[in-house]
């Protein structure tokens, strides 16, 4: 689950990422530490774009890939993505500012959000973002007014709910009806007509993102089929062919070895989606639109590792009310709680979604008998869990370094200062070189926020 370039040094057994020892990274940059493997992030961006473009070219159309910045965005990562030929999807004025600071051409930026402020809309329109995704009826008029005021014609999509309930954690599923995103698919024709009536708007088509961390690909296929299913009627309503279809992001990744065989392979999903879109368009008798996608986690998740230092350990007997809570724990008499110097402030996903992660001792090899461990943070909350369950050598001890895999997506971006814990820096590694790409915070900076 560690980035493809991760290895253990042959003599010392120290984990290396991007050809640098974890121990050296922590000596130089401190602990805890987010580490991003640049070569892996770039390779995944390239592979994703290549697979989608190849498969949609096979059925005679194009695919544009937007990197979903919400997964993890900073100036460097935005540049890597642009250099690998991806566009950038931003979901707030803040993310837009980072993309612009990276020098990304606004013509390669898509702007999302279910409640963009009038200022955010006016700014995005005035700089010429490629597309604004309309997520409410009110936004049709708001974007039209901003475009009229700026004297431009703004390209827009409508975000719809396809009604497909992706099989993932409830908070990560976004295209069933009872949630805040998008508009009902059965209103798309009427809304398309309203958009077409505004000379300051150019209607590109529909957008649908069915959820995140999705493994079963049938949801993507069904959603694509439903959207294409109304494209003929939509074209008649707007008086022109609808040129694009955006199927969002959401491709799941393996966080643990147990999941490794089940995570979707982007080449296979791309092939299946290209076939479904082509077939649905043939049935409807319409030209195949250009496709767009917005993967985030798929690209950056597996490129990240978090390094922590162990502070304390505590063995807790399993039994009583905990007995049998997980059948896989049956062979263990106790659980070793391993407390590290970070926690839910640098990785909220375990607490928020019950996410699973994999952990390894990073500073040495060990032949000690395996122990059932739970890696916990330093916050005042019993749900402050980083790795809920893993089995690692039982001699793990204070002073050891731990590496948690696949933390590249939605860890730094969901981080907080709970308990006034400063955010760690993000370090990019590549071919034996390491550099800070997001500065860490200090307690002094946090204290300075209080007005005294
Ligand atoms: N496009 C739209 C419109 C989205 O809402 C999202 C994610 C994406 C693309 C990218 O999805 P991805 O390919 O990364 O799955 N905090 C949660 C994930 C929230 C996803 C929100 N939207 C987590 O940590 O699992």
PDB file of N, CA and C in Angstrom, residues 229-286:
ATOM      1  N   UNK A 229     -29.080   9.173 -21.378  1.00  0.00           N
ATOM      2  CA  UNK A 229     -30.479   8.911 -21.713  1.00  0.00           C
ATOM      3  C   UNK A 229     -31.325  10.160 -21.931  1.00  0.00           C
ATOM      4  N   UNK A 230     -30.916  11.284 -21.374  1.00  0.00           N
ATOM      5  CA  UNK A 230     -31.734  12.493 -21.595  1.00  0.00           C
ATOM      6  C   UNK A 230     -31.039  13.479 -22.540  1.00  0.00           C
ATOM      7  N   UNK A 231     -29.905  13.089 -23.116  1.00  0.00           N
ATOM      8  CA  UNK A 231     -29.150  14.059 -23.927  1.00  0.00           C
ATOM      9  C   UNK A 231     -29.892  14.493 -25.202  1.00  0.00           C
ATOM     10  N   UNK A 232     -30.698  13.588 -25.771  1.00  0.00           N
ATOM     11  CA  UNK A 232     -31.406  13.992 -26.989  1.00  0.00           C
ATOM     12  C   UNK A 232     -32.449  15.080 -26.647  1.00  0.00           C
ATOM     13  N   UNK A 233     -33.218  14.797 -25.593  1.00  0.00           N
ATOM     14  CA  UNK A 233     -34.246  15.757 -25.170  1.00  0.00           C
ATOM     15  C   UNK A 233     -33.604  17.086 -24.763  1.00  0.00           C
ATOM     16  N   UNK A 234     -32.472  16.961 -24.094  1.00  0.00           N
ATOM     17  CA  UNK A 234     -31.748  18.152 -23.650  1.00  0.00           C
ATOM     18  C   UNK A 234     -31.297  18.982 -24.858  1.00  0.00           C
ATOM     19  N   UNK A 235     -30.787  18.299 -25.869  1.00  0.00           N
ATOM     20  CA  UNK A 235     -30.321  18.994 -27.079  1.00  0.00           C
ATOM     21  C   UNK A 235     -31.497  19.712 -27.755  1.00  0.00           C
ATOM     22  N   UNK A 236     -32.644  19.042 -27.773  1.00  0.00           N
ATOM     23  CA  UNK A 236     -33.821  19.684 -28.388  1.00  0.00           C
ATOM     24  C   UNK A 236     -34.218  20.920 -27.596  1.00  0.00           C
ATOM     25  N   UNK A 237     -34.139  20.805 -26.266  1.00  0.00           N
ATOM     26  CA  UNK A 237     -34.547  21.938 -25.411  1.00  0.00           C
ATOM     27  C   UNK A 237     -33.609  23.130 -25.567  1.00  0.00           C
ATOM     28  N   UNK A 238     -32.313  22.866 -25.684  1.00  0.00           N
ATOM     29  CA  UNK A 238     -31.375  24.001 -25.772  1.00  0.00           C
ATOM     30  C   UNK A 238     -31.129  24.416 -27.225  1.00  0.00           C
ATOM     31  N   UNK A 239     -31.624  23.620 -28.154  1.00  0.00           N
ATOM     32  CA  UNK A 239     -31.536  23.999 -29.567  1.00  0.00           C
ATOM     33  C   UNK A 239     -30.177  23.750 -30.201  1.00  0.00           C
ATOM     34  N   UNK A 240     -29.373  22.870 -29.588  1.00  0.00           N
ATOM     35  CA  UNK A 240     -28.043  22.565 -30.152  1.00  0.00           C
ATOM     36  C   UNK A 240     -27.567  21.259 -29.522  1.00  0.00           C
ATOM     37  N   UNK A 241     -26.670  20.534 -30.190  1.00  0.00           N
ATOM     38  CA  UNK A 241     -26.135  19.328 -29.536  1.00  0.00           C
ATOM     39  C   UNK A 241     -25.462  19.705 -28.217  1.00  0.00           C
ATOM     40  N   UNK A 242     -25.569  18.808 -27.241  1.00  0.00           N
ATOM     41  CA  UNK A 242     -24.932  19.085 -25.940  1.00  0.00           C
ATOM     42  C   UNK A 242     -23.513  18.520 -26.023  1.00  0.00           C
ATOM     43  N   UNK A 243     -22.503  19.391 -25.955  1.00  0.00           N
ATOM     44  CA  UNK A 243     -21.168  18.938 -26.360  1.00  0.00           C
ATOM     45  C   UNK A 243     -20.412  18.091 -25.354  1.00  0.00           C
ATOM     46  N   UNK A 244     -20.739  18.174 -24.056  1.00  0.00           N
ATOM     47  CA  UNK A 244     -19.886  17.488 -23.073  1.00  0.00           C
ATOM     48  C   UNK A 244     -20.693  16.726 -22.030  1.00  0.00           C
ATOM     49  N   UNK A 245     -20.007  15.781 -21.407  1.00  0.00           N
ATOM     50  CA  UNK A 245     -20.594  15.018 -20.300  1.00  0.00           C
ATOM     51  C   UNK A 245     -19.486  14.818 -19.272  1.00  0.00           C
ATOM     52  N   UNK A 246     -19.725  15.278 -18.023  1.00  0.00           N
ATOM     53  CA  UNK A 246     -18.703  15.136 -16.975  1.00  0.00           C
ATOM     54  C   UNK A 246     -19.176  14.102 -15.962  1.00  0.00           C
ATOM     55  N   UNK A 247     -18.424  13.025 -15.828  1.00  0.00           N
ATOM     56  CA  UNK A 247     -18.848  11.943 -14.927  1.00  0.00           C
ATOM     57  C   UNK A 247     -18.163  12.001 -13.564  1.00  0.00           C
ATOM     58  N   UNK A 248     -17.512  13.119 -13.238  1.00  0.00           N
ATOM     59  CA  UNK A 248     -16.971  13.314 -11.886  1.00  0.00           C
ATOM     60  C   UNK A 248     -15.766  12.440 -11.579  1.00  0.00           C
ATOM     61  N   UNK A 249     -15.549  12.257 -10.274  1.00  0.00           N
ATOM     62  CA  UNK A 249     -14.427  11.422  -9.819  1.00  0.00           C
ATOM     63  C   UNK A 249     -14.975  10.263  -9.016  1.00  0.00           C
ATOM     64  N   UNK A 250     -14.235   9.867  -7.976  1.00  0.00           N
ATOM     65  CA  UNK A 250     -14.775   8.867  -7.064  1.00  0.00           C
ATOM     66  C   UNK A 250     -14.140   7.495  -7.119  1.00  0.00           C
ATOM     67  N   UNK A 251     -13.168   7.288  -8.025  1.00  0.00           N
ATOM     68  CA  UNK A 251     -12.557   5.958  -8.146  1.00  0.00           C
ATOM     69  C   UNK A 251     -11.825   5.601  -6.851  1.00  0.00           C
ATOM     70  N   UNK A 252     -12.152   4.437  -6.298  1.00  0.00           N
ATOM     71  CA  UNK A 252     -11.596   4.044  -5.002  1.00  0.00           C
ATOM     72  C   UNK A 252     -10.169   3.531  -5.101  1.00  0.00           C
ATOM     73  N   UNK A 253      -9.462   3.577  -3.980  1.00  0.00           N
ATOM     74  CA  UNK A 253      -8.102   3.021  -3.907  1.00  0.00           C
ATOM     75  C   UNK A 253      -8.040   2.027  -2.742  1.00  0.00           C
ATOM     76  N   UNK A 254      -7.055   1.152  -2.780  1.00  0.00           N
ATOM     77  CA  UNK A 254      -6.854   0.223  -1.674  1.00  0.00           C
ATOM     78  C   UNK A 254      -6.077   0.940  -0.569  1.00  0.00           C
ATOM     79  N   UNK A 255      -6.593   0.878   0.641  1.00  0.00           N
ATOM     80  CA  UNK A 255      -5.866   1.440   1.786  1.00  0.00           C
ATOM     81  C   UNK A 255      -5.106   0.360   2.543  1.00  0.00           C
ATOM     82  N   UNK A 256      -5.546  -0.888   2.383  1.00  0.00           N
ATOM     83  CA  UNK A 256      -4.892  -1.998   3.076  1.00  0.00           C
ATOM     84  C   UNK A 256      -4.651  -3.123   2.066  1.00  0.00           C
ATOM     85  N   UNK A 257      -3.753  -4.033   2.432  1.00  0.00           N
ATOM     86  CA  UNK A 257      -3.460  -5.147   1.510  1.00  0.00           C
ATOM     87  C   UNK A 257      -4.719  -5.965   1.242  1.00  0.00           C
ATOM     88  N   UNK A 258      -5.605  -6.047   2.250  1.00  0.00           N
ATOM     89  CA  UNK A 258      -6.825  -6.845   2.082  1.00  0.00           C
ATOM     90  C   UNK A 258      -7.684  -6.307   0.940  1.00  0.00           C
ATOM     91  N   UNK A 259      -7.597  -4.998   0.696  1.00  0.00           N
ATOM     92  CA  UNK A 259      -8.438  -4.399  -0.352  1.00  0.00           C
ATOM     93  C   UNK A 259      -7.766  -4.411  -1.720  1.00  0.00           C
ATOM     94  N   UNK A 260      -6.479  -4.803  -1.721  1.00  0.00           N
ATOM     95  CA  UNK A 260      -5.672  -4.561  -2.924  1.00  0.00           C
ATOM     96  C   UNK A 260      -6.283  -5.131  -4.200  1.00  0.00           C
ATOM     97  N   UNK A 261      -6.867  -6.329  -4.107  1.00  0.00           N
ATOM     98  CA  UNK A 261      -7.402  -6.937  -5.322  1.00  0.00           C
ATOM     99  C   UNK A 261      -8.706  -6.324  -5.794  1.00  0.00           C
ATOM    100  N   UNK A 262      -9.371  -5.563  -4.919  1.00  0.00           N
ATOM    101  CA  UNK A 262     -10.733  -5.106  -5.241  1.00  0.00           C
ATOM    102  C   UNK A 262     -10.805  -3.700  -5.798  1.00  0.00           C
ATOM    103  N   UNK A 263      -9.741  -2.900  -5.604  1.00  0.00           N
ATOM    104  CA  UNK A 263      -9.811  -1.500  -6.053  1.00  0.00           C
ATOM    105  C   UNK A 263      -9.945  -1.476  -7.574  1.00  0.00           C
ATOM    106  N   UNK A 264     -10.780  -0.569  -8.081  1.00  0.00           N
ATOM    107  CA  UNK A 264     -10.991  -0.570  -9.531  1.00  0.00           C
ATOM    108  C   UNK A 264      -9.726  -0.182 -10.281  1.00  0.00           C
ATOM    109  N   UNK A 265      -9.571  -0.799 -11.430  1.00  0.00           N
ATOM    110  CA  UNK A 265      -8.438  -0.488 -12.294  1.00  0.00           C
ATOM    111  C   UNK A 265      -8.930   0.551 -13.293  1.00  0.00           C
ATOM    112  N   UNK A 266      -8.262   1.694 -13.328  1.00  0.00           N
ATOM    113  CA  UNK A 266      -8.801   2.810 -14.115  1.00  0.00           C
ATOM    114  C   UNK A 266      -8.900   2.454 -15.597  1.00  0.00           C
ATOM    115  N   UNK A 267      -7.992   1.635 -16.090  1.00  0.00           N
ATOM    116  CA  UNK A 267      -8.050   1.279 -17.517  1.00  0.00           C
ATOM    117  C   UNK A 267      -9.322   0.482 -17.811  1.00  0.00           C
ATOM    118  N   UNK A 268      -9.664  -0.406 -16.858  1.00  0.00           N
ATOM    119  CA  UNK A 268     -10.862  -1.226 -17.068  1.00  0.00           C
ATOM    120  C   UNK A 268     -12.121  -0.369 -16.954  1.00  0.00           C
ATOM    121  N   UNK A 269     -12.154   0.505 -15.926  1.00  0.00           N
ATOM    122  CA  UNK A 269     -13.328   1.371 -15.761  1.00  0.00           C
ATOM    123  C   UNK A 269     -13.483   2.266 -16.983  1.00  0.00           C
ATOM    124  N   UNK A 270     -12.363   2.783 -17.467  1.00  0.00           N
ATOM    125  CA  UNK A 270     -12.419   3.675 -18.635  1.00  0.00           C
ATOM    126  C   UNK A 270     -12.991   2.933 -19.836  1.00  0.00           C
ATOM    127  N   UNK A 271     -12.550   1.685 -20.023  1.00  0.00           N
ATOM    128  CA  UNK A 271     -13.036   0.904 -21.169  1.00  0.00           C
ATOM    129  C   UNK A 271     -14.538   0.657 -21.038  1.00  0.00           C
ATOM    130  N   UNK A 272     -14.958   0.292 -19.819  1.00  0.00           N
ATOM    131  CA  UNK A 272     -16.389   0.013 -19.614  1.00  0.00           C
ATOM    132  C   UNK A 272     -17.228   1.264 -19.833  1.00  0.00           C
ATOM    133  N   UNK A 273     -16.736   2.385 -19.315  1.00  0.00           N
ATOM    134  CA  UNK A 273     -17.508   3.627 -19.452  1.00  0.00           C
ATOM    135  C   UNK A 273     -17.573   4.072 -20.906  1.00  0.00           C
ATOM    136  N   UNK A 274     -16.467   3.920 -21.610  1.00  0.00           N
ATOM    137  CA  UNK A 274     -16.464   4.312 -23.031  1.00  0.00           C
ATOM    138  C   UNK A 274     -17.504   3.494 -23.787  1.00  0.00           C
ATOM    139  N   UNK A 275     -17.574   2.190 -23.482  1.00  0.00           N
ATOM    140  CA  UNK A 275     -18.557   1.337 -24.165  1.00  0.00           C
ATOM    141  C   UNK A 275     -19.984   1.754 -23.838  1.00  0.00           C
ATOM    142  N   UNK A 276     -20.243   1.981 -22.553  1.00  0.00           N
ATOM    143  CA  UNK A 276     -21.611   2.356 -22.133  1.00  0.00           C
ATOM    144  C   UNK A 276     -22.029   3.676 -22.774  1.00  0.00           C
ATOM    145  N   UNK A 277     -21.121   4.647 -22.750  1.00  0.00           N
ATOM    146  CA  UNK A 277     -21.465   5.961 -23.308  1.00  0.00           C
ATOM    147  C   UNK A 277     -21.719   5.821 -24.807  1.00  0.00           C
ATOM    148  N   UNK A 278     -20.842   5.067 -25.480  1.00  0.00           N
ATOM    149  CA  UNK A 278     -21.007   4.899 -26.937  1.00  0.00           C
ATOM    150  C   UNK A 278     -22.329   4.193 -27.256  1.00  0.00           C
ATOM    151  N   UNK A 279     -22.609   3.116 -26.505  1.00  0.00           N
ATOM    152  CA  UNK A 279     -23.873   2.383 -26.749  1.00  0.00           C
ATOM    153  C   UNK A 279     -25.082   3.256 -26.474  1.00  0.00           C
ATOM    154  N   UNK A 280     -25.053   3.986 -25.350  1.00  0.00           N
ATOM    155  CA  UNK A 280     -26.215   4.814 -24.987  1.00  0.00           C
ATOM    156  C   UNK A 280     -26.427   5.911 -26.017  1.00  0.00           C
ATOM    157  N   UNK A 281     -25.343   6.453 -26.546  1.00  0.00           N
ATOM    158  CA  UNK A 281     -25.482   7.509 -27.552  1.00  0.00           C
ATOM    159  C   UNK A 281     -26.031   6.918 -28.854  1.00  0.00           C
ATOM    160  N   UNK A 282     -25.573   5.712 -29.191  1.00  0.00           N
ATOM    161  CA  UNK A 282     -26.071   5.074 -30.420  1.00  0.00           C
ATOM    162  C   UNK A 282     -27.576   4.826 -30.288  1.00  0.00           C
ATOM    163  N   UNK A 283     -27.979   4.328 -29.106  1.00  0.00           N
ATOM    164  CA  UNK A 283     -29.419   4.080 -28.876  1.00  0.00           C
ATOM    165  C   UNK A 283     -30.223   5.357 -29.006  1.00  0.00           C
ATOM    166  N   UNK A 284     -29.662   6.458 -28.479  1.00  0.00           N
ATOM    167  CA  UNK A 284     -30.385   7.735 -28.513  1.00  0.00           C
ATOM    168  C   UNK A 284     -30.253   8.428 -29.866  1.00  0.00           C
ATOM    169  N   UNK A 285     -29.367   7.915 -30.699  1.00  0.00           N
ATOM    170  CA  UNK A 285     -29.166   8.534 -32.018  1.00  0.00           C
ATOM    171  C   UNK A 285     -28.538   9.918 -31.922  1.00  0.00           C
ATOM    172  N   UNK A 286     -27.594  10.071 -31.000  1.00  0.00           N
ATOM    173  CA  UNK A 286     -26.918  11.375 -30.847  1.00  0.00           C
ATOM    174  C   UNK A 286     -25.404  11.175 -30.970  1.00  0.00           C
TER     175      UNK A 286
END
